[in-house]
Amino acid sequence: MTDAAARYVAAMADRGPLDIRWDLAPLRHKRYPSAEWVEPRHPLGALLRGMLGITRVIWRHTDAGPMAIPGRPAPSGGGLYPIEAYVACPDGLFHYDPVHEVLEVLRTGDHGPARICLTAVFWRSMFKYGDYAYRLICQEIGVLRTQAEVVAATLGLTVTPGDADHALLGLDESRESPLAVLHLEPYERVLPPEPADAPRNSGDLPREARPLPLPFPPGAARDLHRAADATSRARRPSPPARGIRIPAEVVDLRDGLRARHSPVDGFRPAPVPLTKIAAIAGLAVCPDLDLYLLALRVDGLPRAAYHYDGDLRRVRAAPLEELGSAPLVANTREALKTAAAVIVPVGDPLAGTARDHRDQLVETGASLQRATLAAAALGLTSRIHSDGAGEATDRVLGLTGPARSLSSLLVGVPRSRGPDLVLRFPDPQEGGPKARPQHTDQ
Ligand SMILES: Cc1cc2nc3c(=O)[nH]c(=O)nc-3n(C[C@H](O)[C@H](O)[C@H](O)COP(=O)(O)O)c2cc1C
């Protein structure tokens, strides 16, 4: 156990209401306005787009009037998208601009083996969630790792996770810090082979757009981040380069990529077959976490809490009503009324170093994104509800030791018509009549 992780976990268990600093809200995307653009070639462009691109526009009617929201392929806490992607490779160093679907050339020249570096712009999430944002950011790194693995599998690419490289990007790490690397194979050139035609920039990095995001404010999250960077792992790491085994005979996660979104108004209150819930849970399992399941509407499974490790074991018989006493956000309370099941990753947040704690958050996100894509592939839908993890959930799961619920994913049957009108942008690689934008309800 480490002091920094223990203080962070204690602070998050006792956090007050949100104090949102709208007056200090940062830019939504990072840009380097003076950088040259290159179009990422296939399949790199499709991989980046499939992770972070703007792939749909959502029209939503709210109390404050109609809104048009840019939608992305993978979920993000509060839709704030604090993660940036850079490409380092033998051609140069590039920043992905998801708005224009281009790579901004930061430097040409050999930057080592091809890899995507994921960084977090802390303030982009912290202006809303304060220190809690750090938990969401780390989970989102895991979400994007899973998303990259599955998108890569559609493109004949392999991504292998590695450790963040701090020297590479020349960042002011008080505002933006590298958190993960995804090695890419096979590698194809980003820039055209004729260097004379290629944009050149081998000196200083270009300046990023102003205003800069605010620095990471002092507090429990910053201490945890620094401690996690400064310490090494003590716990048994996940098997290296495990990737995702996609059990095609049950569910192919690639089939979930297109339909995935987080429903805004819960689910159709219909039961789901046990085989589907078991397939989802089976894909969420990972060696570093325990997996629990609340069965609310699962055919053939009594309403109860279960532990899942390939087999389902009932842990408590009928305590689900206790969740009603939990301090849940309104949309979680509503969605629980119609969900079929809740997937809950569980682990001891203080076993190991600060680095282990951060890794555990990353694994939580990676696990939930596998469950999310599995649900979408099976015609179901799901939404992460972070507040669904807490003391009340721990009681319902019968957790009395140091292990705690780390997040929660509500799964259910999609409503036939959602409240949003969504325009999906076609994948430029698709071509043909299918390439026209498509309207759907969501
Ligand atoms: C780490 C993480 C935590 C999230 N926590 C919540 C949550 O507590 N409540 C909620 O309603 N949605 C939560 N979401 C879902 C996001 O709000 C959602 O992904 C975002 O609004 C974008 O919408 P989309 O998933 O439909 O693309 C979370 C997503 C992530 C990745």
GROMACS .gro file of C-alpha atoms and ligand atoms in nm:
model
  473
    1MET     CA    1   0.000   0.000   0.000
    2THR     CA    2   0.125   0.350  -0.071
    3ASP     CA    3   0.043   0.678   0.098
    4ALA     CA    4  -0.040   0.853  -0.228
    5ALA     CA    5  -0.284   0.584  -0.342
    6ALA     CA    6  -0.437   0.556   0.006
    7ARG     CA    7  -0.489   0.933   0.029
    8TYR     CA    8  -0.639   0.942  -0.319
    9VAL     CA    9  -0.878   0.653  -0.252
   10ALA     CA   10  -0.985   0.813   0.079
   11ALA     CA   11  -1.036   1.152  -0.086
   12MET     CA   12  -1.246   1.001  -0.365
   13ALA     CA   13  -1.463   0.807  -0.120
   14ASP     CA   14  -1.534   1.134   0.060
   15ARG     CA   15  -1.561   1.374  -0.232
   16GLY     CA   16  -1.828   1.643  -0.222
   17PRO     CA   17  -2.051   1.771  -0.501
   18LEU     CA   18  -1.890   1.884  -0.827
   19ASP     CA   19  -1.756   2.238  -0.837
   20ILE     CA   20  -1.743   2.290  -1.213
   21ARG     CA   21  -1.516   2.572  -1.335
   22TRP     CA   22  -1.700   2.665  -1.655
   23ASP     CA   23  -1.520   3.001  -1.646
   24LEU     CA   24  -1.191   2.812  -1.684
   25ALA     CA   25  -1.310   2.548  -1.931
   26PRO     CA   26  -1.023   2.456  -2.164
   27LEU     CA   27  -1.013   2.405  -2.541
   28ARG     CA   28  -1.176   2.076  -2.642
   29HIS     CA   29  -0.896   1.968  -2.875
   30LYS     CA   30  -0.526   2.027  -2.885
   31ARG     CA   31  -0.387   2.182  -3.202
   32TYR     CA   32  -0.052   2.302  -3.329
   33PRO     CA   33  -0.170   2.582  -3.562
   34SER     CA   34   0.164   2.635  -3.740
   35ALA     CA   35   0.231   2.264  -3.802
   36GLU     CA   36   0.214   2.117  -4.153
   37TRP     CA   37  -0.060   1.861  -4.212
   38VAL     CA   38  -0.028   1.517  -4.362
   39GLU     CA   39  -0.317   1.281  -4.416
   40PRO     CA   40  -0.256   0.962  -4.224
   41ARG     CA   41  -0.236   0.679  -4.473
   42HIS     CA   42  -0.439   0.363  -4.449
   43PRO     CA   43  -0.443   0.169  -4.219
   44LEU     CA   44  -0.295   0.414  -3.965
   45GLY     CA   45  -0.560   0.676  -4.044
   46ALA     CA   46  -0.840   0.424  -3.995
   47LEU     CA   47  -0.690   0.313  -3.664
   48LEU     CA   48  -0.666   0.669  -3.528
   49ARG     CA   49  -1.014   0.750  -3.653
   50GLY     CA   50  -1.148   0.432  -3.497
   51MET     CA   51  -0.999   0.534  -3.163
   52LEU     CA   52  -1.051   0.909  -3.144
   53GLY     CA   53  -1.208   1.037  -3.468
   54ILE     CA   54  -1.526   1.239  -3.485
   55THR     CA   55  -1.752   0.978  -3.633
   56ARG     CA   56  -2.103   1.104  -3.567
   57VAL     CA   57  -2.299   1.411  -3.477
   58ILE     CA   58  -2.573   1.378  -3.218
   59TRP     CA   59  -2.871   1.615  -3.200
   60ARG     CA   60  -3.009   1.622  -2.850
   61HIS     CA   61  -3.294   1.830  -2.711
   62THR     CA   62  -3.218   1.940  -2.358
   63ASP     CA   63  -3.390   2.174  -2.112
   64ALA     CA   64  -3.146   2.438  -2.235
   65GLY     CA   65  -3.252   2.385  -2.598
   66PRO     CA   66  -3.117   2.178  -2.886
   67MET     CA   67  -2.751   2.078  -2.890
   68ALA     CA   68  -2.530   1.922  -3.155
   69ILE     CA   69  -2.264   1.704  -2.997
   70PRO     CA   70  -1.968   1.557  -3.184
   71GLY     CA   71  -1.963   1.183  -3.114
   72ARG     CA   72  -1.655   0.964  -3.105
   73PRO     CA   73  -1.601   0.589  -3.134
   74ALA     CA   74  -1.502   0.516  -2.773
   75PRO     CA   75  -1.666   0.636  -2.452
   76SER     CA   76  -1.514   0.917  -2.247
   77GLY     CA   77  -1.604   1.035  -1.897
   78GLY     CA   78  -1.846   1.328  -1.938
   79GLY     CA   79  -1.773   1.332  -2.313
   80LEU     CA   80  -1.468   1.551  -2.243
   81TYR     CA   81  -1.206   1.348  -2.435
   82PRO     CA   82  -0.894   1.439  -2.238
   83ILE     CA   83  -0.671   1.189  -2.423
   84GLU     CA   84  -0.449   1.301  -2.712
   85ALA     CA   85  -0.272   1.072  -2.957
   86TYR     CA   86   0.072   1.115  -3.112
   87VAL     CA   87   0.244   0.894  -3.366
   88ALA     CA   88   0.620   0.837  -3.338
   89CYS     CA   89   0.785   0.638  -3.615
   90PRO     CA   90   1.088   0.625  -3.846
   91ASP     CA   91   0.932   0.911  -4.054
   92GLY     CA   92   0.883   1.160  -3.775
   93LEU     CA   93   0.670   1.267  -3.485
   94PHE     CA   94   0.307   1.362  -3.540
   95HIS     CA   95   0.003   1.478  -3.341
   96TYR     CA   96  -0.338   1.346  -3.441
   97ASP     CA   97  -0.595   1.620  -3.505
   98PRO     CA   98  -0.931   1.438  -3.494
   99VAL     CA   99  -1.130   1.739  -3.615
  100HIS     CA  100  -0.952   1.759  -3.949
  101GLU     CA  101  -0.848   1.390  -3.955
  102VAL     CA  102  -0.487   1.486  -4.019
  103LEU     CA  103  -0.151   1.436  -3.858
  104GLU     CA  104   0.020   1.757  -3.756
  105VAL     CA  105   0.391   1.724  -3.831
  106LEU     CA  106   0.582   1.803  -3.514
  107ARG     CA  107   0.920   1.681  -3.639
  108THR     CA  108   1.055   1.481  -3.928
  109GLY     CA  109   1.336   1.229  -3.888
  110ASP     CA  110   1.361   0.891  -3.722
  111HIS     CA  111   1.172   0.869  -3.395
  112GLY     CA  112   1.216   0.497  -3.343
  113PRO     CA  113   0.974   0.210  -3.393
  114ALA     CA  114   0.617   0.294  -3.490
  115ARG     CA  115   0.394   0.359  -3.193
  116ILE     CA  116   0.098   0.563  -3.078
  117CYS     CA  117   0.160   0.763  -2.761
  118LEU     CA  118  -0.145   0.846  -2.553
  119THR     CA  119  -0.128   1.149  -2.326
  120ALA     CA  120  -0.379   1.312  -2.092
  121VAL     CA  121  -0.458   1.684  -2.087
  122PHE     CA  122  -0.558   1.681  -1.721
  123TRP     CA  123  -0.747   2.008  -1.702
  124ARG     CA  124  -0.980   1.908  -1.987
  125SER     CA  125  -1.147   1.668  -1.746
  126MET     CA  126  -1.043   1.825  -1.415
  127PHE     CA  127  -1.220   2.158  -1.474
  128LYS     CA  128  -1.540   1.954  -1.432
  129TYR     CA  129  -1.452   1.656  -1.214
  130GLY     CA  130  -1.165   1.790  -1.003
  131ASP     CA  131  -0.937   1.519  -0.865
  132TYR     CA  132  -1.192   1.250  -0.958
  133ALA     CA  133  -1.096   1.319  -1.321
  134TYR     CA  134  -0.770   1.130  -1.269
  135ARG     CA  135  -0.961   0.807  -1.209
  136LEU     CA  136  -1.165   0.863  -1.527
  137ILE     CA  137  -0.856   0.954  -1.729
  138CYS     CA  138  -0.672   0.636  -1.629
  139GLN     CA  139  -0.977   0.423  -1.705
  140GLU     CA  140  -1.006   0.596  -2.039
  141ILE     CA  141  -0.650   0.497  -2.127
  142GLY     CA  142  -0.765   0.137  -2.079
  143VAL     CA  143  -1.081   0.199  -2.283
  144LEU     CA  144  -0.869   0.332  -2.570
  145ARG     CA  145  -0.623   0.042  -2.546
  146THR     CA  146  -0.908  -0.206  -2.593
  147GLN     CA  147  -1.058   0.007  -2.869
  148ALA     CA  148  -0.720   0.018  -3.048
  149GLU     CA  149  -0.676  -0.359  -3.017
  150VAL     CA  150  -1.017  -0.428  -3.167
  151VAL     CA  151  -0.997  -0.166  -3.444
  152ALA     CA  152  -0.645  -0.289  -3.528
  153ALA     CA  153  -0.787  -0.640  -3.563
  154THR     CA  154  -1.020  -0.512  -3.838
  155LEU     CA  155  -0.722  -0.363  -4.023
  156GLY     CA  156  -0.468  -0.642  -4.009
  157LEU     CA  157  -0.261  -0.447  -3.755
  158THR     CA  158  -0.137  -0.551  -3.413
  159VAL     CA  159  -0.104  -0.311  -3.123
  160THR     CA  160   0.100  -0.407  -2.819
  161PRO     CA  161   0.087  -0.196  -2.503
  162GLY     CA  162   0.408  -0.051  -2.364
  163ASP     CA  163   0.521   0.205  -2.110
  164ALA     CA  164   0.489   0.579  -2.160
  165ASP     CA  165   0.788   0.764  -2.303
  166HIS     CA  166   0.841   1.095  -2.123
  167ALA     CA  167   1.131   1.239  -2.321
  168LEU     CA  168   0.971   1.201  -2.665
  169LEU     CA  169   0.707   1.472  -2.683
  170GLY     CA  170   0.869   1.761  -2.500
  171LEU     CA  171   0.549   1.828  -2.309
  172ASP     CA  172   0.496   2.059  -2.016
  173GLU     CA  173   0.399   1.768  -1.795
  174SER     CA  174   0.224   1.990  -1.545
  175ARG     CA  175  -0.052   2.018  -1.811
  176GLU     CA  176  -0.026   1.709  -2.027
  177SER     CA  177   0.152   1.386  -1.955
  178PRO     CA  178   0.214   1.060  -2.145
  179LEU     CA  179   0.031   0.764  -1.992
  180ALA     CA  180   0.061   0.480  -2.241
  181VAL     CA  181   0.220   0.362  -2.561
  182LEU     CA  182   0.079   0.125  -2.820
  183HIS     CA  183   0.341  -0.034  -3.046
  184LEU     CA  184   0.220  -0.083  -3.403
  185GLU     CA  185   0.293  -0.363  -3.644
  186PRO     CA  186   0.335  -0.382  -3.936
  187TYR     CA  187   0.454  -0.029  -4.001
  188GLU     CA  188   0.406   0.159  -4.325
  189ARG     CA  189   0.549   0.502  -4.395
  190VAL     CA  190   0.345   0.801  -4.285
  191LEU     CA  191   0.520   1.050  -4.509
  192PRO     CA  192   0.566   0.998  -4.882
  193PRO     CA  193   0.898   0.827  -4.962
  194GLU     CA  194   1.033   1.139  -5.139
  195PRO     CA  195   1.161   1.350  -4.850
  196ALA     CA  196   1.198   1.653  -5.078
  197ASP     CA  197   0.819   1.675  -5.112
  198ALA     CA  198   0.753   1.610  -4.749
  199PRO     CA  199   0.691   1.886  -4.498
  200ARG     CA  200   1.008   1.934  -4.300
  201ASN     CA  201   1.041   2.034  -3.943
  202SER     CA  202   1.331   1.889  -3.758
  203GLY     CA  203   1.397   2.168  -3.508
  204ASP     CA  204   1.191   2.283  -3.215
  205LEU     CA  205   0.839   2.155  -3.171
  206PRO     CA  206   0.574   2.396  -3.304
  207ARG     CA  207   0.372   2.593  -3.048
  208GLU     CA  208   0.038   2.454  -2.941
  209ALA     CA  209  -0.279   2.664  -2.965
  210ARG     CA  210  -0.359   2.909  -2.685
  211PRO     CA  211  -0.503   2.938  -2.426
  212LEU     CA  212  -0.310   2.655  -2.266
  213PRO     CA  213  -0.501   2.422  -2.036
  214LEU     CA  214  -0.442   2.500  -1.669
  215PRO     CA  215  -0.175   2.296  -1.489
  216PHE     CA  216  -0.266   1.995  -1.277
  217PRO     CA  217  -0.381   2.156  -0.950
  218PRO     CA  218  -0.210   2.043  -0.629
  219GLY     CA  219  -0.396   1.773  -0.438
  220ALA     CA  220  -0.442   1.400  -0.395
  221ALA     CA  221  -0.467   1.328  -0.769
  222ARG     CA  222  -0.146   1.512  -0.856
  223ASP     CA  223   0.037   1.335  -0.573
  224LEU     CA  224  -0.090   1.000  -0.701
  225HIS     CA  225   0.012   1.080  -1.058
  226ARG     CA  226   0.364   1.180  -0.952
  227ALA     CA  227   0.398   0.877  -0.725
  228ALA     CA  228   0.275   0.645  -1.003
  229ASP     CA  229   0.534   0.791  -1.243
  230ALA     CA  230   0.808   0.762  -0.982
  231THR     CA  231   0.741   0.407  -0.862
  232SER     CA  232   0.760   0.077  -1.038
  233ARG     CA  233   0.516  -0.209  -1.031
  234ALA     CA  234   0.517  -0.447  -0.737
  235ARG     CA  235   0.227  -0.660  -0.843
  236ARG     CA  236   0.230  -0.938  -1.091
  237PRO     CA  237   0.175  -0.761  -1.422
  238SER     CA  238  -0.074  -0.883  -1.678
  239PRO     CA  239   0.082  -1.128  -1.919
  240PRO     CA  240   0.271  -0.916  -2.174
  241ALA     CA  241   0.121  -0.859  -2.517
  242ARG     CA  242  -0.178  -1.066  -2.427
  243GLY     CA  243  -0.400  -0.877  -2.669
  244ILE     CA  244  -0.758  -0.981  -2.696
  245ARG     CA  245  -0.852  -1.329  -2.786
  246ILE     CA  246  -1.162  -1.277  -2.994
  247PRO     CA  247  -1.372  -1.589  -2.953
  248ALA     CA  248  -1.542  -1.576  -3.290
  249GLU     CA  249  -1.770  -1.864  -3.207
  250VAL     CA  250  -1.931  -1.663  -2.929
  251VAL     CA  251  -1.889  -1.296  -3.001
  252ASP     CA  252  -1.655  -1.100  -3.223
  253LEU     CA  253  -1.577  -0.766  -3.060
  254ARG     CA  254  -1.520  -0.612  -3.403
  255ASP     CA  255  -1.894  -0.644  -3.465
  256GLY     CA  256  -1.956  -0.403  -3.178
  257LEU     CA  257  -1.749  -0.113  -3.309
  258ARG     CA  258  -2.008   0.049  -3.530
  259ALA     CA  259  -2.313   0.035  -3.304
  260ARG     CA  260  -2.145   0.123  -2.974
  261HIS     CA  261  -2.276   0.427  -2.793
  262SER     CA  262  -2.386   0.499  -2.438
  263PRO     CA  263  -2.767   0.513  -2.416
  264VAL     CA  264  -2.892   0.835  -2.256
  265ASP     CA  265  -3.225   0.710  -2.121
  266GLY     CA  266  -3.165   0.359  -1.996
  267PHE     CA  267  -3.290   0.046  -2.165
  268ARG     CA  268  -3.598  -0.139  -2.282
  269PRO     CA  269  -3.691  -0.331  -1.967
  270ALA     CA  270  -3.670  -0.671  -2.132
  271PRO     CA  271  -3.482  -0.981  -2.016
  272VAL     CA  272  -3.153  -1.085  -2.174
  273PRO     CA  273  -3.050  -1.450  -2.226
  274LEU     CA  274  -2.789  -1.581  -1.986
  275THR     CA  275  -2.569  -1.690  -2.277
  276LYS     CA  276  -2.529  -1.326  -2.383
  277ILE     CA  277  -2.452  -1.201  -2.032
  278ALA     CA  278  -2.201  -1.484  -1.987
  279ALA     CA  279  -2.032  -1.395  -2.318
  280ILE     CA  280  -2.003  -1.031  -2.209
  281ALA     CA  281  -1.868  -1.122  -1.866
  282GLY     CA  282  -1.630  -1.373  -2.022
  283LEU     CA  283  -1.474  -1.101  -2.234
  284ALA     CA  284  -1.450  -0.858  -1.942
  285VAL     CA  285  -1.252  -1.104  -1.730
  286CYS     CA  286  -0.883  -1.023  -1.686
  287PRO     CA  287  -0.615  -1.167  -1.459
  288ASP     CA  288  -0.573  -0.853  -1.247
  289LEU     CA  289  -0.937  -0.798  -1.150
  290ASP     CA  290  -1.225  -0.994  -1.004
  291LEU     CA  291  -1.549  -0.970  -1.191
  292TYR     CA  292  -1.890  -0.945  -1.032
  293LEU     CA  293  -2.231  -0.933  -1.187
  294LEU     CA  294  -2.564  -0.803  -1.065
  295ALA     CA  295  -2.835  -0.993  -1.246
  296LEU     CA  296  -3.147  -0.779  -1.271
  297ARG     CA  297  -3.323  -0.921  -1.577
  298VAL     CA  298  -3.133  -1.222  -1.698
  299ASP     CA  299  -3.332  -1.519  -1.824
  300GLY     CA  300  -3.252  -1.825  -1.618
  301LEU     CA  301  -3.063  -1.634  -1.348
  302PRO     CA  302  -3.232  -1.530  -1.024
  303ARG     CA  303  -3.196  -1.161  -0.931
  304ALA     CA  304  -2.883  -1.166  -0.720
  305ALA     CA  305  -2.516  -1.077  -0.703
  306TYR     CA  306  -2.266  -1.320  -0.861
  307HIS     CA  307  -1.894  -1.365  -0.890
  308TYR     CA  308  -1.780  -1.462  -1.239
  309ASP     CA  309  -1.454  -1.636  -1.327
  310GLY     CA  310  -1.570  -1.856  -1.608
  311ASP     CA  311  -1.827  -1.999  -1.372
  312LEU     CA  312  -2.098  -1.799  -1.202
  313ARG     CA  313  -2.111  -1.821  -0.825
  314ARG     CA  314  -2.393  -1.652  -0.636
  315VAL     CA  315  -2.248  -1.434  -0.360
  316ARG     CA  316  -2.560  -1.281  -0.210
  317ALA     CA  317  -2.915  -1.387  -0.262
  318ALA     CA  318  -3.150  -1.092  -0.268
  319PRO     CA  319  -2.985  -0.775  -0.156
  320LEU     CA  320  -3.011  -0.571  -0.472
  321GLU     CA  321  -3.266  -0.332  -0.321
  322GLU     CA  322  -2.986  -0.205  -0.096
  323LEU     CA  323  -2.856  -0.019  -0.399
  324GLY     CA  324  -3.160   0.205  -0.364
  325SER     CA  325  -2.999   0.358  -0.055
  326ALA     CA  326  -2.680   0.444  -0.245
  327PRO     CA  327  -2.599   0.808  -0.321
  328LEU     CA  328  -2.644   0.758  -0.696
  329VAL     CA  329  -2.659   1.022  -0.967
  330ALA     CA  330  -3.012   1.058  -1.109
  331ASN     CA  331  -2.934   0.902  -1.448
  332THR     CA  332  -2.777   0.597  -1.281
  333ARG     CA  333  -3.078   0.553  -1.052
  334GLU     CA  334  -3.311   0.570  -1.355
  335ALA     CA  335  -3.101   0.340  -1.575
  336LEU     CA  336  -3.083   0.076  -1.300
  337LYS     CA  337  -3.463   0.044  -1.320
  338THR     CA  338  -3.442  -0.084  -1.678
  339ALA     CA  339  -3.096  -0.249  -1.700
  340ALA     CA  340  -3.065  -0.625  -1.741
  341ALA     CA  341  -2.731  -0.659  -1.562
  342VAL     CA  342  -2.447  -0.464  -1.408
  343ILE     CA  343  -2.087  -0.569  -1.466
  344VAL     CA  344  -1.861  -0.468  -1.175
  345PRO     CA  345  -1.481  -0.503  -1.186
  346VAL     CA  346  -1.344  -0.547  -0.834
  347GLY     CA  347  -0.994  -0.524  -0.690
  348ASP     CA  348  -0.795  -0.408  -0.391
  349PRO     CA  349  -0.700  -0.050  -0.483
  350LEU     CA  350  -0.421  -0.041  -0.226
  351ALA     CA  351  -0.245  -0.370  -0.296
  352GLY     CA  352   0.089  -0.268  -0.441
  353THR     CA  353   0.245   0.062  -0.539
  354ALA     CA  354   0.093   0.385  -0.668
  355ARG     CA  355   0.188   0.257  -1.012
  356ASP     CA  356  -0.008  -0.061  -0.950
  357HIS     CA  357  -0.306   0.148  -0.849
  358ARG     CA  358  -0.289   0.340  -1.175
  359ASP     CA  359  -0.249   0.017  -1.373
  360GLN     CA  360  -0.557  -0.120  -1.200
  361LEU     CA  361  -0.761   0.180  -1.318
  362VAL     CA  362  -0.632   0.127  -1.672
  363GLU     CA  363  -0.725  -0.244  -1.659
  364THR     CA  364  -1.071  -0.150  -1.531
  365GLY     CA  365  -1.129   0.068  -1.836
  366ALA     CA  366  -0.988  -0.196  -2.073
  367SER     CA  367  -1.213  -0.463  -1.921
  368LEU     CA  368  -1.526  -0.249  -1.942
  369GLN     CA  369  -1.459  -0.156  -2.302
  370ARG     CA  370  -1.435  -0.526  -2.394
  371ALA     CA  371  -1.771  -0.577  -2.221
  372THR     CA  372  -1.914  -0.271  -2.400
  373LEU     CA  373  -1.807  -0.392  -2.744
  374ALA     CA  374  -1.929  -0.743  -2.665
  375ALA     CA  375  -2.270  -0.605  -2.564
  376ALA     CA  376  -2.293  -0.399  -2.884
  377ALA     CA  377  -2.188  -0.701  -3.094
  378LEU     CA  378  -2.471  -0.900  -2.935
  379GLY     CA  379  -2.736  -0.635  -3.013
  380LEU     CA  380  -2.737  -0.502  -2.657
  381THR     CA  381  -2.621  -0.165  -2.527
  382SER     CA  382  -2.431  -0.043  -2.222
  383ARG     CA  383  -2.313   0.261  -2.033
  384ILE     CA  384  -2.040   0.308  -1.775
  385HIS     CA  385  -2.181   0.455  -1.454
  386SER     CA  386  -1.882   0.542  -1.240
  387ASP     CA  387  -2.098   0.628  -0.939
  388GLY     CA  388  -2.236   0.274  -0.951
  389ALA     CA  389  -1.916   0.168  -0.776
  390GLY     CA  390  -1.916   0.258  -0.408
  391GLU     CA  391  -1.992   0.145  -0.056
  392ALA     CA  392  -2.349   0.037  -0.130
  393THR     CA  393  -2.237  -0.176  -0.425
  394ASP     CA  394  -1.962  -0.328  -0.210
  395ARG     CA  395  -2.224  -0.425   0.049
  396VAL     CA  396  -2.447  -0.577  -0.216
  397LEU     CA  397  -2.152  -0.779  -0.346
  398GLY     CA  398  -2.067  -0.890   0.007
  399LEU     CA  399  -1.719  -0.737  -0.013
  400THR     CA  400  -1.587  -0.720   0.340
  401GLY     CA  401  -1.210  -0.732   0.275
  402PRO     CA  402  -0.988  -0.473   0.107
  403ALA     CA  403  -1.131  -0.539  -0.241
  404ARG     CA  404  -1.373  -0.276  -0.370
  405SER     CA  405  -1.592  -0.215  -0.671
  406LEU     CA  406  -1.390  -0.008  -0.918
  407SER     CA  407  -1.655   0.097  -1.173
  408SER     CA  408  -1.983  -0.032  -1.309
  409LEU     CA  409  -2.124  -0.100  -1.652
  410LEU     CA  410  -2.501  -0.116  -1.695
  411VAL     CA  411  -2.606  -0.349  -1.975
  412GLY     CA  412  -2.948  -0.393  -2.129
  413VAL     CA  413  -3.171  -0.411  -2.434
  414PRO     CA  414  -3.165  -0.095  -2.649
  415ARG     CA  415  -3.487   0.100  -2.678
  416SER     CA  416  -3.619   0.081  -3.032
  417ARG     CA  417  -3.615   0.460  -3.064
  418GLY     CA  418  -3.379   0.680  -2.867
  419PRO     CA  419  -3.427   1.048  -2.786
  420ASP     CA  420  -3.131   1.154  -3.002
  421LEU     CA  421  -3.106   1.188  -3.376
  422VAL     CA  422  -2.763   1.076  -3.491
  423LEU     CA  423  -2.583   1.130  -3.818
  424ARG     CA  424  -2.305   0.876  -3.863
  425PHE     CA  425  -2.021   0.988  -4.085
  426PRO     CA  426  -1.909   0.719  -4.325
  427ASP     CA  427  -1.569   0.562  -4.293
  428PRO     CA  428  -1.371   0.707  -4.588
  429GLN     CA  429  -1.242   0.356  -4.661
  430GLU     CA  430  -1.591   0.213  -4.706
  431GLY     CA  431  -1.664   0.377  -5.044
  432GLY     CA  432  -1.976   0.315  -5.253
  433PRO     CA  433  -2.337   0.393  -5.161
  434LYS     CA  434  -2.279   0.288  -4.801
  435ALA     CA  435  -2.046   0.584  -4.767
  436ARG     CA  436  -2.335   0.829  -4.749
  437PRO     CA  437  -2.398   0.967  -4.397
  438GLN     CA  438  -2.670   0.769  -4.222
  439HIS     CA  439  -2.933   0.898  -3.983
  440THR     CA  440  -3.037   0.675  -3.694
  441ASP     CA  441  -3.213   0.710  -3.363
  442GLN     CA  442  -2.997   0.658  -3.061
  443LIG     C1  443  -1.419   0.621  -1.766
  443LIG     C2  444  -1.562   0.658  -1.800
  443LIG     C3  445  -1.651   0.690  -1.699
  443LIG     C4  446  -1.783   0.721  -1.729
  443LIG     N1  447  -1.869   0.750  -1.627
  443LIG     C5  448  -1.999   0.778  -1.655
  443LIG     C6  449  -2.092   0.804  -1.550
  443LIG     O1  450  -2.055   0.801  -1.431
  443LIG     N2  451  -2.221   0.828  -1.581
  443LIG     C7  452  -2.263   0.830  -1.711
  443LIG     O2  453  -2.381   0.854  -1.735
  443LIG     N3  454  -2.178   0.807  -1.814
  443LIG     C8  455  -2.047   0.780  -1.788
  443LIG     N4  456  -1.961   0.753  -1.891
  443LIG     C9  457  -2.010   0.752  -2.029
  443LIG    C10  458  -1.984   0.885  -2.099
  443LIG     O3  459  -2.065   0.987  -2.045
  443LIG    C11  460  -2.006   0.872  -2.249
  443LIG     O4  461  -1.911   0.782  -2.301
  443LIG    C12  462  -1.990   1.005  -2.323
  443LIG     O5  463  -2.096   1.091  -2.289
  443LIG    C13  464  -1.984   0.988  -2.474
  443LIG     O6  465  -2.098   0.925  -2.524
  443LIG     P1  466  -2.091   0.789  -2.609
  443LIG     O7  467  -2.034   0.684  -2.517
  443LIG     O8  468  -2.232   0.763  -2.650
  443LIG     O9  469  -2.001   0.810  -2.726
  443LIG    C14  470  -1.828   0.721  -1.864
  443LIG    C15  471  -1.736   0.690  -1.965
  443LIG    C16  472  -1.605   0.657  -1.934
  443LIG    C17  473  -1.509   0.621  -2.043
   0.00000   0.00000   0.00000
